[in-house]
XYZ file of C-alpha atoms in Angstrom:
388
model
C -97.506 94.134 81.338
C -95.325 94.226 84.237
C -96.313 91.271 86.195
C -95.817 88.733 83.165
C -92.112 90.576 82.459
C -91.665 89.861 86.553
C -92.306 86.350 85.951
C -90.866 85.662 83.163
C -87.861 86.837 83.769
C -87.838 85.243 87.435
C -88.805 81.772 85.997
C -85.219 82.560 83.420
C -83.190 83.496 86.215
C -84.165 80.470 88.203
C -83.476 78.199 84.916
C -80.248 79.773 84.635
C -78.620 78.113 87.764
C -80.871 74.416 87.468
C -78.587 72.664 90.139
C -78.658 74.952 93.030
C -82.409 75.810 92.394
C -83.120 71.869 92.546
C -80.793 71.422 95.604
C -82.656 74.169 97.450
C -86.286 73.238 95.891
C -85.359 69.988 97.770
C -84.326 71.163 100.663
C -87.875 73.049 101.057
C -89.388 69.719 100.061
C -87.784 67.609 102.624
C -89.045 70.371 105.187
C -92.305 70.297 103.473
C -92.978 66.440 103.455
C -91.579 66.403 107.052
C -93.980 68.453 108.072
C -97.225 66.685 105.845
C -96.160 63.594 107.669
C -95.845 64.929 111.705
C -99.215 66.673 111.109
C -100.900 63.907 109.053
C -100.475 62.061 112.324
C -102.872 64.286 114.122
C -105.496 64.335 111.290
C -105.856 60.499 111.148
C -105.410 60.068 114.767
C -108.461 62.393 114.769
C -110.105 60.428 112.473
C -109.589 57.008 113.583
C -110.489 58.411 116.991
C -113.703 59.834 116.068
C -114.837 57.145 113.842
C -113.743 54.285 116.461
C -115.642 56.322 119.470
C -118.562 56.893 117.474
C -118.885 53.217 117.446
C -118.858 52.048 120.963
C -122.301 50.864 122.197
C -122.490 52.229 125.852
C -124.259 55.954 126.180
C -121.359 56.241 129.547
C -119.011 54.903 130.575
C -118.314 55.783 134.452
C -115.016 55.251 136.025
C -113.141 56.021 139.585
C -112.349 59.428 139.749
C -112.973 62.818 137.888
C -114.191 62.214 134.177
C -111.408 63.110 131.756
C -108.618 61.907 133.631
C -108.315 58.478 132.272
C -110.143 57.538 129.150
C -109.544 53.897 129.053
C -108.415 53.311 132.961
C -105.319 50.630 132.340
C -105.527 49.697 136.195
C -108.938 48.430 138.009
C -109.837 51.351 140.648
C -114.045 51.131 140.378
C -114.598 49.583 143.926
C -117.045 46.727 142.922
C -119.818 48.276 145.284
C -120.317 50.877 143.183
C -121.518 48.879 140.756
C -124.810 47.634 142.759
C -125.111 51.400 143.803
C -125.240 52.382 139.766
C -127.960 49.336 139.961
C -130.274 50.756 142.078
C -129.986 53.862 140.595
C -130.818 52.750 137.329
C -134.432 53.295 137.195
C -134.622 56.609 138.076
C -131.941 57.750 136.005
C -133.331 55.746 132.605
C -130.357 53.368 132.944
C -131.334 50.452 130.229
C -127.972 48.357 131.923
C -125.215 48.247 133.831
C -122.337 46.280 132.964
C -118.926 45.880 134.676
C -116.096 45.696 132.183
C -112.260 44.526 132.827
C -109.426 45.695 130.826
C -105.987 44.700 130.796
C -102.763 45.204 128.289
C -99.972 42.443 127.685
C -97.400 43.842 125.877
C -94.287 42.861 123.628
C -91.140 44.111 122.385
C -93.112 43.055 119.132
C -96.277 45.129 118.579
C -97.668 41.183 117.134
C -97.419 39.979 120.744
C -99.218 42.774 122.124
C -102.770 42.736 123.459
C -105.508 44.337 124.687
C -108.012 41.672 126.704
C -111.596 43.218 127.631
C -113.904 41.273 129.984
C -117.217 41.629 130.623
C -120.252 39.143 131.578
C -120.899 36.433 128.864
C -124.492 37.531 129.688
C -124.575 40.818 128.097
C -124.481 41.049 124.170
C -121.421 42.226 122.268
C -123.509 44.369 120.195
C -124.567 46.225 123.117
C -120.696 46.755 123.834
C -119.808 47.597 120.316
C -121.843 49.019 117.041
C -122.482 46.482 114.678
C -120.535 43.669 115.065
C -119.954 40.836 112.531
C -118.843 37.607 113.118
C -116.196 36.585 110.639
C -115.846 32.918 111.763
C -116.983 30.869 114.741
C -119.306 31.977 117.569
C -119.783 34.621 120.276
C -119.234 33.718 123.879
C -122.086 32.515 125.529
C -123.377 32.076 129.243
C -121.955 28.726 129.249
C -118.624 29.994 128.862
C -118.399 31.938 131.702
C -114.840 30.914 133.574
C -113.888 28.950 130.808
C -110.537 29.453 128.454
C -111.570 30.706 125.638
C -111.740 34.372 123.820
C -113.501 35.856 120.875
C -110.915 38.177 118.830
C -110.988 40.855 116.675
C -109.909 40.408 113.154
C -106.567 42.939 113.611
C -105.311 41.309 116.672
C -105.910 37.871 114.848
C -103.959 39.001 111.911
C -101.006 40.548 113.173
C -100.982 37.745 115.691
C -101.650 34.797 113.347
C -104.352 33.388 115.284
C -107.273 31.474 113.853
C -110.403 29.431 114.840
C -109.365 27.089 117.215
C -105.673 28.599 117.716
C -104.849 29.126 121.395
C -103.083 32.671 123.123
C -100.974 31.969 126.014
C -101.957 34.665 128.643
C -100.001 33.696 131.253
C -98.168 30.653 132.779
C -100.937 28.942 134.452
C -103.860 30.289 130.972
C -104.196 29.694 127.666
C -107.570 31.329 125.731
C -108.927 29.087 123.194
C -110.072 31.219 120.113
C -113.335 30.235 120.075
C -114.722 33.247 117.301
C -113.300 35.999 115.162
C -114.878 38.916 114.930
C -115.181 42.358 112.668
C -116.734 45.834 113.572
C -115.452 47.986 110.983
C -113.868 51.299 112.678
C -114.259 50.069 115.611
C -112.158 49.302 118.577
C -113.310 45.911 118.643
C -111.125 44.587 115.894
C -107.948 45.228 118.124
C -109.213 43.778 121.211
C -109.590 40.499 122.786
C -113.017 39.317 124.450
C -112.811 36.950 127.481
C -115.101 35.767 129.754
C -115.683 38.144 132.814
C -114.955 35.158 135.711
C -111.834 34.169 133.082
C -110.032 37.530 133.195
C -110.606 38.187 137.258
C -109.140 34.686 137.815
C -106.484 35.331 135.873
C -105.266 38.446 137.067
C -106.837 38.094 140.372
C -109.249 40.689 140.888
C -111.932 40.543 142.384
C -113.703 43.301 144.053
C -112.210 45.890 141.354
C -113.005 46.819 137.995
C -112.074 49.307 134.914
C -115.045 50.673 134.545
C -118.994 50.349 134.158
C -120.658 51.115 131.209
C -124.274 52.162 130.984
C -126.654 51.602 128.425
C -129.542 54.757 128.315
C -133.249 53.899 127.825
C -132.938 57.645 125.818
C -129.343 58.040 124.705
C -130.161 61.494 123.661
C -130.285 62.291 127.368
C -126.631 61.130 128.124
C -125.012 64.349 128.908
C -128.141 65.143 131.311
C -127.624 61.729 132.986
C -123.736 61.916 133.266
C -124.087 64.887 135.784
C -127.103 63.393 137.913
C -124.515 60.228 138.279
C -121.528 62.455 138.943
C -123.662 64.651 141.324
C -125.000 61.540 143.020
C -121.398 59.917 143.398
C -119.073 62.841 143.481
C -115.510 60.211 143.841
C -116.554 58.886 140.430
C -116.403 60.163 136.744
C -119.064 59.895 133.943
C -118.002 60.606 130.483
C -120.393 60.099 127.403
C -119.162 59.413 123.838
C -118.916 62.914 123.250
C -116.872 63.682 126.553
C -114.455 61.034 125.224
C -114.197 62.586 121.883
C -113.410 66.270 123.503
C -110.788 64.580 125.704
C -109.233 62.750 122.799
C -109.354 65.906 120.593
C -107.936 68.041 123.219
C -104.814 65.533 123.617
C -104.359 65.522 119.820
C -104.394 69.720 120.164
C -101.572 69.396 122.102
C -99.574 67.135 120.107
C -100.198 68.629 117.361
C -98.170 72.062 118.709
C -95.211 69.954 119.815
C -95.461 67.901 116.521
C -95.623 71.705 114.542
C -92.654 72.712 116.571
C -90.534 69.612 115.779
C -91.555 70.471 112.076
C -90.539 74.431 112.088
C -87.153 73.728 112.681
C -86.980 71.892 109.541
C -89.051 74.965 107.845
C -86.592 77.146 109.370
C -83.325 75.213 107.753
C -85.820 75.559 104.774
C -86.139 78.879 104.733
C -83.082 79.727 105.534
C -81.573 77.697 102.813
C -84.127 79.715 100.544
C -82.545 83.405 101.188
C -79.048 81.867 100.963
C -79.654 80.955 97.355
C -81.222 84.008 96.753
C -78.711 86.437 97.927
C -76.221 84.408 96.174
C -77.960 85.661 93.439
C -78.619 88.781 93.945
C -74.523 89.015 94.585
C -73.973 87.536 90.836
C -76.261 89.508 88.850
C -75.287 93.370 90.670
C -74.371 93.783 87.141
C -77.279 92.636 85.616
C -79.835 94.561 87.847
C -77.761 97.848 87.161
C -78.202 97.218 83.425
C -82.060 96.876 84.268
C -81.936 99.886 86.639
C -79.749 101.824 83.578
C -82.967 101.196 81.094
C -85.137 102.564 83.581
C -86.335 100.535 86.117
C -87.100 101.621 89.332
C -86.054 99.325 92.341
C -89.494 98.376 93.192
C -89.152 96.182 90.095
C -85.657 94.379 91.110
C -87.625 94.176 94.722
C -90.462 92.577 92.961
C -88.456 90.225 90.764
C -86.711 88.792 93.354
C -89.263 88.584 95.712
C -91.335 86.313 92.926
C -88.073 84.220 92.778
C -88.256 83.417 96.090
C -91.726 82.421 95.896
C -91.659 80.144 93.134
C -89.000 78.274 94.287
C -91.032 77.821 97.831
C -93.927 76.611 96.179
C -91.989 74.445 93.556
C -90.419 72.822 96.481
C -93.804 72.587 98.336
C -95.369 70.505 95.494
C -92.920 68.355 95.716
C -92.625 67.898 99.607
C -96.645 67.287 99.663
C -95.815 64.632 96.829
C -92.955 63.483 99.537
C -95.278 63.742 102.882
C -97.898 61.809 101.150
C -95.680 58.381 100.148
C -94.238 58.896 103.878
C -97.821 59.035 105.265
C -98.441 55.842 102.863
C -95.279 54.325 104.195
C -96.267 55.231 108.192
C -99.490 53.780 107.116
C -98.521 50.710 106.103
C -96.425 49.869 109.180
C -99.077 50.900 111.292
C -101.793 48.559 109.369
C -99.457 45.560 110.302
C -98.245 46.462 113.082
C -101.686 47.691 115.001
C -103.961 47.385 112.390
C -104.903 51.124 111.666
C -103.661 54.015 109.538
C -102.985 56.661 111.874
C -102.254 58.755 109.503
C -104.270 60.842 106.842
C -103.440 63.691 104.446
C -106.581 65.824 104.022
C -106.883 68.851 102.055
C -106.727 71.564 104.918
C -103.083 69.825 105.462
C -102.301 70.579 101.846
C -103.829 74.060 102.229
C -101.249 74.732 105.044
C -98.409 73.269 103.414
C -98.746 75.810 100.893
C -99.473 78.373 102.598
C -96.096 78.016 104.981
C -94.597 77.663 102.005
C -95.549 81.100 100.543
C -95.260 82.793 103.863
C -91.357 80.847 103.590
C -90.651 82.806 100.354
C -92.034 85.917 101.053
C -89.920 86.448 104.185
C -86.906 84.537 102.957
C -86.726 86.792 100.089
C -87.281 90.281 101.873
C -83.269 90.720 102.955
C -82.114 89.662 99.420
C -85.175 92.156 97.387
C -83.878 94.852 99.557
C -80.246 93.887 98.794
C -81.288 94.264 95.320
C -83.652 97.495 95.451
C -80.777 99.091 96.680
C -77.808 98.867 94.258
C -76.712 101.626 93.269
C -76.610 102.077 89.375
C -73.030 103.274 88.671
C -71.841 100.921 91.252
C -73.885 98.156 89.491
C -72.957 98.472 86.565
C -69.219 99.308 86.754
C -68.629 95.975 88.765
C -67.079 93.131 86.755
């Protein structure tokens, strides 16, 4: 009988004063949906990561260096040598190919102008590169192309850049690509990046004896990790990381930002909670009278502690609701810039992230509402009830 009289009588109280419990239910939800949208960051991010990983083609990818350090080396380092030495290694480590790969970034004050250009030889297939590629219009490069202007791009860069079959991308003064094929590989990096020619791209930024990084093709992919450390033992100045490697890398960088994102976000619990035993010992200080009446009848101050401490609660969790409600059209909204702007939604609210909103949120109203409960549980009755 006592827990429904608790609640009920909580659930009045908080009726009784509709504008400050709605100001400070919203002040919880703002905290709340702040905190939904830093973290929902991390889970897509995650995601994308993972799926996006899971669909490049090459078992390793070996760089210059010690594995880990650089995931996708921005600046050619690999010493071309090394990649005749990975040659002639190749058929006693299982190696199925071995094929040099070029990266470079142009960026933009707007993300539209902003590109990622990957180069390798004409020769070797783009589903060997990436999982399951479609093309969406036009053709693939072929051996023919080989030095020649032209570029196969993914269907995201096309988009936010506007570029069709046939459309041309100014890469720098003295080249301009010729879009020659657009293609799709659904969660995949391939539909942000932009496919030259191998002789095109070391013209253009004239390199020649230098690459990004080599990837290797397995005869038995299932014997990557094995084959990683014979090629890191064999050349100890260069890094091999398979798809899983890459994965742990990413998903240790997201750890990390995910405790600096949490911080950012407790300070905005923290105003929350704080804003949550404000209200309540506001009213604890207008109803001394009305928990001496309730003392008077007979009820003992683990009751008063109880009642408020349920107070506190519900109006945590009421104000959770609503910030998941709020961190979910923000994560729609982050979404939706992120889809135009880069063409993926880098953020995702999953049920564990729900899960923890509420949860802060009770942990918020339990120990917001400890100072006030004891405030309450100790009133003293004649003092209680002889105040005006």
């Amino acid at each position: 009988m006592r827990r429904p009289v608790t609640w009920r009588l909580a659930l009045a109280s908080l009726r009784q004063r509709p504008l400050r419990t709605a100001l400070t239910a919203l002040g919880i939800a703002v905290a709340v949906g702040s905190t939904v949208v830093f973290l929902s960051l991390g889970e897509g991010l995650r995601r994308v990561f993972s799926d996006q990983l899971a669909n490049l083609g090459p078992d390793i990818q070996v760089t210059f260096g010690e594995a880990g350090d650089d995931l996708f080396p921005s600046a050619p380092d690999l010493p071309m040598e090394y990649l005749d030495s990975l040659r002639d290694a190749g058929a006693e480590l299982g190696f199925r190919s071995v094929t040099p790969v070029l990266l470079t970034v142009k960026g933009g004050i707007n993300p539209a102008q902003s590109f990622i250009f990957q180069a390798f030889p004409t020769s070797f297939p783009l589903a060997e590169m990436y999982s399951d590629p479609h093309l969406v219009e036009g053709r693939l490069l072929t051996t023919e192309d080989e030095g020649a202007a032209v570029a196969v791009v993914g269907t995201s860069a096309a988009g936010r850049a506007g570029l069709g079959l046939g459309g041309h991308l100014r890469f720098n003064p003295s080249l301009t690509l010729e879009v020659v094929g657009i293609v799709s590989s659904p969660g995949s990096l391939l539909d942000n990046v932009i496919v030259v020619p191998f002789a095109t791209l070391q013209e253009a930024i004239g390199v020649s004896d230098r690459l990004n990084l080599v990837a290797v093709k397995l005869d038995r992919p299932e014997r990557a990790s094995e084959v990683a450390a014979a090629i890191e033992e064999r050349f100890p100045e260069l890094g091999a990381q398979t798809q899983a490697g890459m994965l742990s890398v990413v998903q240790d960088s997201l750890r990390i930002s995910d405790f600096i994102r949490l911080g950012i976000s407790t300070i905005a619990l923290l105003v929350g909670a704080i804003a949550v035993a404000n209200t309540m010992m506001m009213s604890v200080f207008e109803r001394t009278r009305e928990f001496g009446v309730i003392r008077a009848v007979g009820a003992r101050p683990g009751f008063l502690f109880g009642l408020v401490i349920v107070e506190s609660v519900v109006l945590a969790l009421a104000g959770a609701a609503v910030g998941v409600l709020l961190g979910w059209l923000g994560t729609a909204i982050v979404n939706r810039f992120a889809v135009d702007f880069v063409g993926l939604a880098v953020a995702s609210v999953t049920p564990r992230l729900v899960l923890f909103a509420a949860a802060v949120a009770l942990v918020m109203g339990l120990t917001s509402g400890l100072l006030p409960a004891g405030r309450a549980a100790r009133i003293p009755i004649a003092v209680a009830v002889a105040r005006e």
